[in-house]
Coordinates of C-alpha atoms and ligand atoms in Angstrom, one line a residue:
M19 CA -37.3 29.1 125.4
A20 CA -40.6 27.9 126.9
D21 CA -40.4 23.8 127.2
T22 CA -44.2 23.0 126.1
A23 CA -43.8 19.4 126.4
R24 CA -42.7 19.6 129.8
I25 CA -45.0 22.8 130.3
N26 CA -48.0 20.5 129.5
A27 CA -46.8 17.3 131.3
V28 CA -46.1 19.2 134.7
V29 CA -49.7 20.9 134.6
S30 CA -51.7 18.0 133.6
D31 CA -50.2 15.7 136.3
I32 CA -51.1 18.7 138.9
V33 CA -54.5 18.9 137.4
E34 CA -55.1 15.4 137.0
G35 CA -53.9 15.2 141.2
I36 CA -56.0 18.0 142.2
R37 CA -59.2 16.0 140.4
A38 CA -58.5 12.7 141.9
A39 CA -58.5 14.2 145.4
M40 CA -62.1 15.8 144.5
F41 CA -63.3 13.0 143.0
K42 CA -62.0 10.7 146.2
H43 CA -63.7 13.2 148.6
N44 CA -66.9 13.9 146.4
V45 CA -66.1 17.9 146.5
T46 CA -69.1 19.7 146.0
Y47 CA -69.8 22.9 144.6
D48 CA -69.9 25.0 147.6
E49 CA -66.8 23.6 148.6
Y50 CA -65.2 24.6 145.1
Q51 CA -66.5 27.9 145.4
I52 CA -64.9 28.5 149.1
A53 CA -61.3 27.4 147.4
Q54 CA -61.9 30.0 144.7
S55 CA -62.6 32.6 147.5
F56 CA -59.7 31.3 149.7
L57 CA -57.4 32.0 146.7
L58 CA -58.2 35.1 145.8
D59 CA -58.1 36.4 149.7
A60 CA -54.8 34.8 149.9
F61 CA -54.0 37.0 146.7
A62 CA -55.2 40.2 147.8
K63 CA -54.0 39.5 151.7
K64 CA -50.4 38.9 149.6
D65 CA -50.4 35.5 151.4
I66 CA -49.7 33.4 148.5
P67 CA -45.9 33.2 149.4
L68 CA -46.6 32.1 152.8
L69 CA -49.3 29.4 151.6
L70 CA -46.8 28.3 148.7
T71 CA -43.6 28.2 151.3
T72 CA -46.0 26.5 154.1
F73 CA -47.3 23.5 151.8
F74 CA -44.4 23.0 148.8
N75 CA -41.0 24.7 149.5
T76 CA -39.5 22.0 151.2
T77 CA -41.0 19.6 148.4
I78 CA -39.2 21.4 145.7
V79 CA -35.8 21.6 147.8
K80 CA -36.0 18.0 148.2
I81 CA -36.3 17.5 144.4
E82 CA -33.0 20.0 144.3
G83 CA -31.3 18.0 147.0
K84 CA -31.9 14.6 145.1
M85 CA -30.9 16.3 141.6
M86 CA -27.7 18.0 142.8
G87 CA -26.6 15.5 145.4
G88 CA -24.4 16.8 148.5
S89 CA -26.5 17.8 152.0
K90 CA -29.7 17.7 151.5
P91 CA -31.1 21.3 151.3
S92 CA -34.3 23.1 153.3
L93 CA -36.7 25.9 152.6
E94 CA -35.1 29.2 153.1
G95 CA -38.4 30.8 154.3
P96 CA -38.8 34.7 154.0
Y97 CA -36.3 36.2 156.9
F98 CA -32.9 36.0 154.8
I99 CA -31.3 39.5 154.7
E100 CA -28.2 40.3 152.8
D101 CA -25.1 41.7 153.7
S102 CA -25.9 40.8 157.0
P103 CA -22.5 41.7 159.6
L104 CA -19.1 40.0 159.0
I105 CA -18.3 37.9 161.9
P106 CA -14.8 36.9 162.4
Q107 CA -14.0 33.0 163.0
D108 CA -14.7 32.2 166.7
G109 CA -16.8 35.5 167.0
E110 CA -20.4 36.1 168.0
L111 CA -23.9 37.2 166.5
A112 CA -24.7 40.6 168.3
A113 CA -27.8 39.8 170.6
R114 CA -29.9 42.8 172.5
E115 CA -29.2 43.2 175.9
Q116 CA -32.7 41.4 177.1
D117 CA -31.5 38.2 175.4
Q118 CA -28.2 38.5 177.1
G119 CA -29.0 35.5 179.7
R120 CA -30.1 32.9 176.8
M121 CA -28.5 29.6 176.6
K122 CA -25.3 29.8 174.1
A123 CA -24.8 27.8 171.0
L124 CA -21.6 26.9 169.4
L125 CA -22.1 26.3 165.9
R126 CA -19.2 24.5 163.8
G127 CA -18.4 22.5 161.0
R128 CA -16.7 22.3 157.5
V129 CA -18.0 23.0 153.9
T130 CA -16.6 20.9 151.4
D131 CA -17.3 19.8 147.7
L132 CA -18.4 16.1 147.0
D133 CA -15.2 14.9 146.5
G134 CA -14.6 15.8 150.1
K135 CA -12.3 18.6 149.2
P136 CA -12.6 21.8 151.5
L137 CA -14.0 24.9 150.5
A138 CA -12.0 27.8 151.8
G139 CA -13.2 31.4 151.5
A140 CA -17.5 29.8 151.4
T141 CA -19.5 32.4 152.9
I142 CA -22.2 31.1 155.3
N143 CA -24.9 33.3 156.7
I144 CA -26.4 32.3 159.7
W145 CA -30.1 33.7 160.8
H146 CA -32.2 32.6 163.7
S147 CA -35.3 34.2 166.2
T148 CA -34.9 35.8 169.0
P149 CA -35.8 34.2 172.2
D150 CA -39.3 35.4 171.6
G151 CA -39.9 34.1 168.1
R152 CA -39.3 37.4 166.0
Y153 CA -36.8 38.1 163.3
S154 CA -34.5 40.9 163.5
G155 CA -35.2 43.3 160.4
F156 CA -38.8 42.2 160.0
H157 CA -40.6 41.8 163.3
D158 CA -41.0 44.7 166.4
G159 CA -38.4 47.3 165.2
I160 CA -35.6 44.9 165.9
A161 CA -32.7 46.1 164.3
P162 CA -31.4 43.6 161.5
H163 CA -27.8 43.1 162.5
Y164 CA -28.9 41.2 165.7
H165 CA -28.9 37.5 165.3
R166 CA -27.4 37.3 162.1
G167 CA -24.5 37.5 160.4
R168 CA -21.7 36.1 157.7
I169 CA -18.8 33.9 158.5
I170 CA -15.7 33.1 156.0
T171 CA -14.8 29.3 155.8
D172 CA -11.1 28.6 156.8
A173 CA -8.2 27.3 154.4
D174 CA -10.1 23.7 155.6
G175 CA -13.2 24.7 155.2
R176 CA -14.1 25.4 158.5
Y177 CA -16.1 27.7 160.3
S178 CA -16.9 28.5 164.3
V179 CA -19.6 31.2 165.6
R180 CA -21.3 31.8 169.0
T181 CA -24.8 32.9 169.5
I182 CA -27.5 32.1 171.7
M183 CA -30.1 29.1 171.7
P184 CA -33.5 30.2 169.3
T185 CA -37.0 29.1 170.3
P186 CA -39.8 27.7 168.4
Y187 CA -42.2 30.1 166.7
Q188 CA -45.4 30.7 164.7
I189 CA -45.6 31.3 161.0
P190 CA -47.7 34.7 160.2
S191 CA -51.0 32.9 161.7
D192 CA -53.5 35.8 161.4
G193 CA -54.1 35.4 157.2
P194 CA -55.7 32.9 155.0
T195 CA -52.6 30.2 155.8
G196 CA -53.1 30.3 159.3
A197 CA -56.9 29.9 159.1
L198 CA -56.2 27.1 156.4
L199 CA -53.9 25.5 158.7
T200 CA -56.7 25.8 161.5
A201 CA -59.3 25.1 159.9
M202 CA -57.3 21.3 158.8
G203 CA -56.9 20.9 162.4
R204 CA -53.4 21.8 162.2
H205 CA -51.1 24.4 164.2
T206 CA -48.8 27.0 162.7
W207 CA -45.8 26.3 164.8
R208 CA -42.1 25.7 163.7
P209 CA -39.5 24.0 165.8
A210 CA -36.7 26.2 166.8
H211 CA -33.8 26.3 164.2
F212 CA -30.7 28.1 162.6
H213 CA -30.8 29.1 159.3
Y214 CA -27.4 28.6 157.0
K215 CA -27.0 30.1 153.1
I216 CA -24.0 29.2 151.7
T217 CA -22.3 30.5 148.6
A218 CA -18.9 29.9 147.3
L219 CA -17.3 30.4 143.7
G220 CA -18.6 28.1 141.4
M221 CA -20.7 26.1 143.6
H222 CA -24.4 25.5 144.0
T223 CA -26.1 28.0 146.8
H224 CA -27.0 25.7 149.4
I225 CA -29.6 26.5 151.9
S226 CA -30.4 24.1 155.1
Q227 CA -31.5 24.8 158.5
A228 CA -30.6 22.9 161.9
Y229 CA -33.2 21.8 164.3
F230 CA -32.4 20.1 167.9
E231 CA -33.1 16.5 169.0
G232 CA -36.0 16.5 171.6
G233 CA -37.1 19.8 170.5
D234 CA -41.1 20.8 170.7
Y235 CA -42.6 20.4 167.4
V236 CA -39.5 18.8 165.7
D237 CA -41.8 15.9 164.8
D238 CA -44.7 18.5 164.2
D239 CA -43.3 20.8 162.0
C240 CA -46.0 23.4 160.3
C241 CA -44.2 23.3 157.4
E242 CA -42.8 19.9 157.1
D243 CA -39.4 20.6 156.8
V244 CA -37.5 18.6 159.3
C245 CA -35.8 15.4 158.3
A246 CA -33.6 13.5 160.1
E247 CA -30.3 14.6 159.0
H248 CA -31.1 18.0 160.4
V249 CA -31.6 17.4 163.4
V250 CA -28.8 17.8 165.8
A251 CA -28.0 15.5 168.6
E252 CA -28.2 16.9 172.1
K253 CA -24.6 17.9 173.2
T254 CA -23.4 20.3 175.7
D255 CA -19.9 21.6 176.4
D256 CA -19.7 23.7 179.9
G257 CA -23.4 24.9 179.3
V258 CA -23.1 25.8 175.5
R259 CA -25.3 23.8 173.0
I260 CA -22.7 22.7 170.3
V261 CA -24.1 22.5 167.2
E262 CA -22.2 20.9 164.4
V263 CA -22.8 21.0 161.0
D264 CA -20.9 19.8 158.0
F265 CA -22.1 20.7 154.4
V266 CA -21.3 18.8 151.6
I267 CA -21.7 21.6 148.1
P268 CA -21.8 20.4 144.4
E269 CA -20.7 22.7 141.9
A270 CA -23.4 25.2 140.2
V271 CA -24.3 23.2 137.4
T272 CA -27.1 25.2 135.3
Q273 CA -28.6 22.4 133.3
A274 CA -28.6 20.2 136.1
L275 CA -32.3 20.7 137.3
A276 CA -33.7 20.6 133.4
A277 CA -32.7 17.0 132.2
Ligands
LIG312 C1 -38.5 30.2 158.7 O1 -38.4 29.3 158.8 O2 -37.9 31.4 159.0 C2 -40.3 30.6 158.2 C3 -40.5 29.4 157.2 C4 -41.6 29.5 156.5 C5 -42.5 30.6 156.7 C6 -42.0 31.7 157.7 C7 -40.9 31.4 158.2
LIG313 FE1 -36.9 30.3 160.7

Protein backbone atom coordinates (compact mmCIF):
# COMPACT_ATOMS: atom_id res chain seq x y z
CA MET A 1 0.00 0.00 0.00
CA ALA A 2 1.28 3.49 -0.79
CA ASP A 3 2.73 5.29 2.22
CA THR A 4 1.20 8.73 1.70
CA ALA A 5 3.12 10.38 4.53
CA ARG A 6 6.47 9.08 3.22
CA ILE A 7 5.73 10.01 -0.40
CA ASN A 8 4.68 13.49 0.71
CA ALA A 9 7.77 13.93 2.91
CA VAL A 10 10.24 12.77 0.22
CA VAL A 11 8.66 14.57 -2.73
CA SER A 12 8.16 17.80 -0.75
CA ASP A 13 11.84 17.80 0.29
CA ILE A 14 12.96 17.15 -3.31
CA VAL A 15 10.78 20.01 -4.55
CA GLU A 16 12.09 22.28 -1.77
CA GLY A 17 15.69 21.36 -2.70
CA ILE A 18 15.08 22.26 -6.35
CA ARG A 19 13.33 25.51 -5.41
CA ALA A 20 16.24 26.46 -3.13
CA ALA A 21 18.72 25.88 -6.00
CA MET A 22 16.53 27.96 -8.36
CA PHE A 23 16.46 30.86 -5.89
CA LYS A 24 20.17 30.53 -5.13
CA HIS A 25 21.08 30.87 -8.82
CA ASN A 26 18.25 33.20 -9.91
CA VAL A 27 17.18 30.68 -12.57
CA THR A 28 15.41 32.50 -15.43
CA TYR A 29 12.23 31.51 -17.25
CA ASP A 30 14.33 30.77 -20.39
CA GLU A 31 16.50 28.38 -18.39
CA TYR A 32 13.40 26.79 -16.90
CA GLN A 33 12.10 26.12 -20.42
CA ILE A 34 15.47 24.76 -21.55
CA ALA A 35 15.33 22.34 -18.59
CA GLN A 36 11.84 21.25 -19.62
CA SER A 37 12.94 20.68 -23.25
CA PHE A 38 15.96 18.77 -22.00
CA LEU A 39 13.80 16.38 -19.95
CA LEU A 40 11.38 15.86 -22.85
CA ASP A 41 14.33 15.11 -25.16
CA ALA A 42 15.90 12.70 -22.64
CA PHE A 43 12.56 10.90 -22.35
CA ALA A 44 12.05 10.72 -26.14
CA LYS A 45 15.58 9.36 -26.62
CA LYS A 46 15.16 6.82 -23.79
CA ASP A 47 18.08 8.45 -21.96
CA ILE A 48 16.35 8.79 -18.57
CA PRO A 49 17.92 5.57 -17.13
CA LEU A 50 21.42 6.79 -18.04
CA LEU A 51 20.64 10.25 -16.64
CA LEU A 52 19.47 8.78 -13.32
CA THR A 53 22.37 6.31 -13.19
CA THR A 54 24.89 9.10 -13.74
CA PHE A 55 23.56 11.46 -11.10
CA PHE A 56 21.68 9.38 -8.51
CA ASN A 57 22.47 5.63 -8.60
CA THR A 58 25.49 5.99 -6.34
CA THR A 59 23.40 8.00 -3.87
CA ILE A 60 20.83 5.21 -3.70
CA VAL A 61 23.46 2.52 -3.10
CA LYS A 62 25.14 4.66 -0.42
CA ILE A 63 21.80 4.82 1.40
CA GLU A 64 21.36 1.07 0.95
CA GLY A 65 24.84 0.41 2.36
CA LYS A 66 24.14 2.62 5.38
CA MET A 67 20.83 0.85 6.09
CA MET A 68 21.98 -2.74 5.48
CA GLY A 69 25.56 -2.77 6.82
CA GLY A 70 28.33 -4.94 5.40
CA SER A 71 30.62 -3.95 2.53
CA LYS A 72 29.83 -0.71 0.74
CA PRO A 73 27.89 -1.31 -2.50
CA SER A 74 28.38 0.37 -5.91
CA LEU A 75 26.17 1.17 -8.84
CA GLU A 76 25.41 -1.76 -11.16
CA GLY A 77 25.40 0.09 -14.48
CA PRO A 78 23.50 -1.08 -17.55
CA TYR A 79 25.83 -3.88 -18.72
CA PHE A 80 25.03 -6.82 -16.45
CA ILE A 81 23.84 -10.04 -18.15
CA GLU A 82 22.13 -12.93 -16.29
CA ASP A 83 23.44 -16.48 -16.80
CA SER A 84 26.93 -15.61 -17.94
CA PRO A 85 29.34 -18.57 -18.28
CA LEU A 86 30.04 -20.62 -15.16
CA ILE A 87 33.79 -20.43 -14.44
CA PRO A 88 35.51 -22.97 -12.17
CA GLN A 89 37.64 -21.81 -9.24
CA ASP A 90 41.01 -20.57 -10.62
CA GLY A 91 39.47 -20.55 -14.11
CA GLU A 92 39.67 -17.69 -16.63
CA LEU A 93 37.05 -15.42 -18.22
CA ALA A 94 36.94 -15.79 -22.01
CA ALA A 95 38.89 -13.12 -23.89
CA ARG A 96 38.87 -12.42 -27.62
CA GLU A 97 41.92 -13.30 -29.71
CA GLN A 98 42.85 -9.60 -30.08
CA ASP A 99 42.72 -9.05 -26.28
CA GLN A 100 45.21 -11.78 -25.41
CA GLY A 101 48.24 -9.48 -25.06
CA ARG A 102 46.68 -7.40 -22.26
CA MET A 103 47.94 -7.38 -18.70
CA LYS A 104 46.40 -10.26 -16.77
CA ALA A 105 44.55 -9.89 -13.49
CA LEU A 106 43.85 -12.36 -10.72
CA LEU A 107 40.65 -11.55 -8.82
CA ARG A 108 40.36 -13.26 -5.48
CA GLY A 109 38.91 -12.85 -2.03
CA ARG A 110 36.36 -14.14 0.41
CA VAL A 111 32.63 -13.70 0.97
CA THR A 112 31.34 -13.74 4.55
CA ASP A 113 28.22 -12.73 6.44
CA LEU A 114 28.14 -9.92 9.03
CA ASP A 115 29.44 -12.34 11.71
CA GLY A 116 32.43 -13.33 9.58
CA LYS A 117 30.99 -16.75 8.73
CA PRO A 118 32.06 -17.86 5.23
CA LEU A 119 29.33 -17.91 2.61
CA ALA A 120 29.91 -21.14 0.71
CA GLY A 121 28.07 -21.61 -2.59
CA ALA A 122 27.53 -17.88 -3.18
CA THR A 123 27.45 -16.84 -6.85
CA ILE A 124 29.79 -14.01 -7.85
CA ASN A 125 29.07 -12.48 -11.22
CA ILE A 126 32.07 -10.60 -12.60
CA TRP A 127 32.02 -8.46 -15.73
CA HIS A 128 34.24 -5.78 -17.23
CA SER A 129 34.98 -3.85 -20.40
CA THR A 130 37.14 -4.92 -23.31
CA PRO A 131 40.53 -3.19 -23.59
CA ASP A 132 38.86 -0.74 -25.99
CA GLY A 133 36.16 0.18 -23.47
CA ARG A 134 33.25 -1.83 -24.83
CA TYR A 135 30.94 -4.40 -23.15
CA SER A 136 30.24 -7.83 -24.61
CA GLY A 137 26.58 -8.45 -25.42
CA PHE A 138 25.99 -4.70 -25.89
CA HIS A 139 28.58 -3.17 -28.22
CA ASP A 140 30.08 -3.89 -31.63
CA GLY A 141 28.50 -7.36 -31.86
CA ILE A 142 30.93 -8.73 -29.22
CA ALA A 143 29.63 -12.16 -28.19
CA PRO A 144 28.18 -12.01 -24.65
CA HIS A 145 30.45 -14.68 -23.11
CA TYR A 146 33.58 -12.52 -23.31
CA HIS A 147 34.91 -10.78 -20.20
CA ARG A 148 32.14 -12.01 -17.93
CA GLY A 149 31.39 -15.06 -15.85
CA ARG A 150 29.96 -16.59 -12.65
CA ILE A 151 32.10 -18.16 -9.93
CA ILE A 152 30.76 -20.19 -6.99
CA THR A 153 32.52 -19.63 -3.67
CA ASP A 154 34.19 -22.66 -2.02
CA ALA A 155 33.54 -24.06 1.48
CA ASP A 156 35.58 -21.20 2.98
CA GLY A 157 33.68 -18.54 1.00
CA ARG A 158 36.68 -17.98 -1.28
CA TYR A 159 36.77 -17.17 -4.99
CA SER A 160 39.62 -16.92 -7.47
CA VAL A 161 39.39 -16.14 -11.16
CA ARG A 162 41.69 -14.83 -13.88
CA THR A 163 40.97 -12.30 -16.60
CA ILE A 164 42.57 -9.32 -18.35
CA MET A 165 42.73 -5.73 -17.09
CA PRO A 166 39.93 -3.40 -18.25
CA THR A 167 40.49 0.25 -19.25
CA PRO A 168 38.71 3.56 -18.59
CA TYR A 169 35.81 4.12 -20.96
CA GLN A 170 33.18 6.70 -21.81
CA ILE A 171 29.54 6.21 -20.88
CA PRO A 172 27.25 6.90 -23.89
CA SER A 173 28.14 10.51 -24.66
CA ASP A 174 26.12 11.33 -27.79
CA GLY A 175 22.73 11.72 -26.04
CA PRO A 176 21.16 14.23 -23.64
CA THR A 177 23.12 12.95 -20.59
CA GLY A 178 26.43 13.37 -22.42
CA ALA A 179 25.33 16.82 -23.65
CA LEU A 180 24.42 17.87 -20.09
CA LEU A 181 27.78 16.72 -18.67
CA THR A 182 29.58 18.59 -21.47
CA ALA A 183 27.46 21.73 -20.86
CA MET A 184 28.51 21.50 -17.18
CA GLY A 185 32.17 21.40 -18.23
CA ARG A 186 32.43 17.76 -17.14
CA HIS A 187 33.42 14.66 -19.11
CA THR A 188 31.87 11.24 -19.72
CA TRP A 189 34.76 8.98 -18.60
CA ARG A 190 34.70 6.26 -15.97
CA PRO A 191 37.90 4.85 -14.45
CA ALA A 192 38.80 1.23 -15.29
CA HIS A 193 36.89 -1.18 -13.05
CA PHE A 194 35.62 -4.68 -12.45
CA HIS A 195 31.94 -5.20 -11.67
CA TYR A 196 30.73 -7.72 -9.07
CA LYS A 197 27.23 -8.95 -8.27
CA ILE A 198 26.94 -11.47 -5.46
CA THR A 199 23.91 -13.59 -4.67
CA ALA A 200 23.56 -16.17 -1.91
CA LEU A 201 20.53 -17.93 -0.46
CA GLY A 202 18.81 -15.73 2.13
CA MET A 203 21.33 -12.92 1.67
CA HIS A 204 20.99 -9.40 0.29
CA THR A 205 22.19 -9.12 -3.32
CA HIS A 206 25.46 -7.21 -3.14
CA ILE A 207 26.68 -5.13 -6.10
CA SER A 208 30.15 -3.64 -6.18
CA GLN A 209 33.01 -2.39 -8.32
CA ALA A 210 36.78 -2.47 -7.89
CA TYR A 211 38.88 0.48 -9.12
CA PHE A 212 42.67 0.73 -9.36
CA GLU A 213 44.90 2.97 -7.29
CA GLY A 214 46.49 5.67 -9.43
CA GLY A 215 44.33 4.85 -12.47
CA ASP A 216 43.06 7.52 -14.85
CA TYR A 217 39.75 9.08 -13.72
CA VAL A 218 39.84 7.29 -10.37
CA ASP A 219 39.57 10.73 -8.73
CA ASP A 220 37.18 12.04 -11.36
CA ASP A 221 34.56 9.40 -12.24
CA CYS A 222 31.72 10.93 -14.29
CA CYS A 223 29.28 8.80 -12.26
CA GLU A 224 30.92 9.79 -8.92
CA ASP A 225 30.84 6.16 -7.79
CA VAL A 226 34.43 5.72 -6.59
CA CYS A 227 34.97 5.56 -2.82
CA ALA A 228 38.20 4.78 -0.97
CA GLU A 229 36.97 1.31 0.08
CA HIS A 230 36.65 0.25 -3.56
CA VAL A 231 40.09 1.37 -4.75
CA VAL A 232 42.44 -1.62 -4.86
CA ALA A 233 46.09 -0.98 -4.00
CA GLU A 234 48.65 -1.52 -6.76
CA LYS A 235 49.94 -5.10 -6.37
CA THR A 236 51.41 -7.41 -8.98
CA ASP A 237 52.78 -10.94 -8.85
CA ASP A 238 54.93 -12.06 -11.79
CA GLY A 239 53.34 -9.38 -14.02
CA VAL A 240 49.77 -10.28 -12.99
CA ARG A 241 47.69 -7.59 -11.26
CA ILE A 242 46.30 -8.96 -8.00
CA VAL A 243 42.82 -7.66 -7.24
CA GLU A 244 42.01 -8.81 -3.72
CA VAL A 245 38.46 -7.96 -2.63
CA ASP A 246 36.53 -9.42 0.31
CA PHE A 247 32.79 -8.98 0.61
CA VAL A 248 30.73 -8.86 3.80
CA ILE A 249 27.10 -9.48 2.93
CA PRO A 250 24.07 -8.78 5.13
CA GLU A 251 21.03 -11.01 5.30
CA ALA A 252 18.13 -10.15 3.01
CA VAL A 253 15.71 -8.18 5.16
CA THR A 254 12.86 -6.90 3.02
CA GLN A 255 11.62 -4.43 5.66
CA ALA A 256 15.05 -2.98 6.46
CA LEU A 257 14.80 -0.05 4.06
CA ALA A 258 11.22 0.86 4.96
CA ALA A 259 12.02 1.80 8.58
C1 LIG B 1 29.20 0.92 -15.93
O1 LIG B 1 29.93 1.04 -14.94
O2 LIG B 1 29.21 -0.11 -16.59
C2 LIG B 1 28.34 2.08 -16.32
C3 LIG B 1 27.88 2.96 -15.36
C4 LIG B 1 27.10 4.03 -15.73
C5 LIG B 1 26.77 4.23 -17.06
C6 LIG B 1 27.26 3.36 -18.03
C7 LIG B 1 28.06 2.28 -17.66
FE1 LIG C 1 31.35 -0.59 -16.15
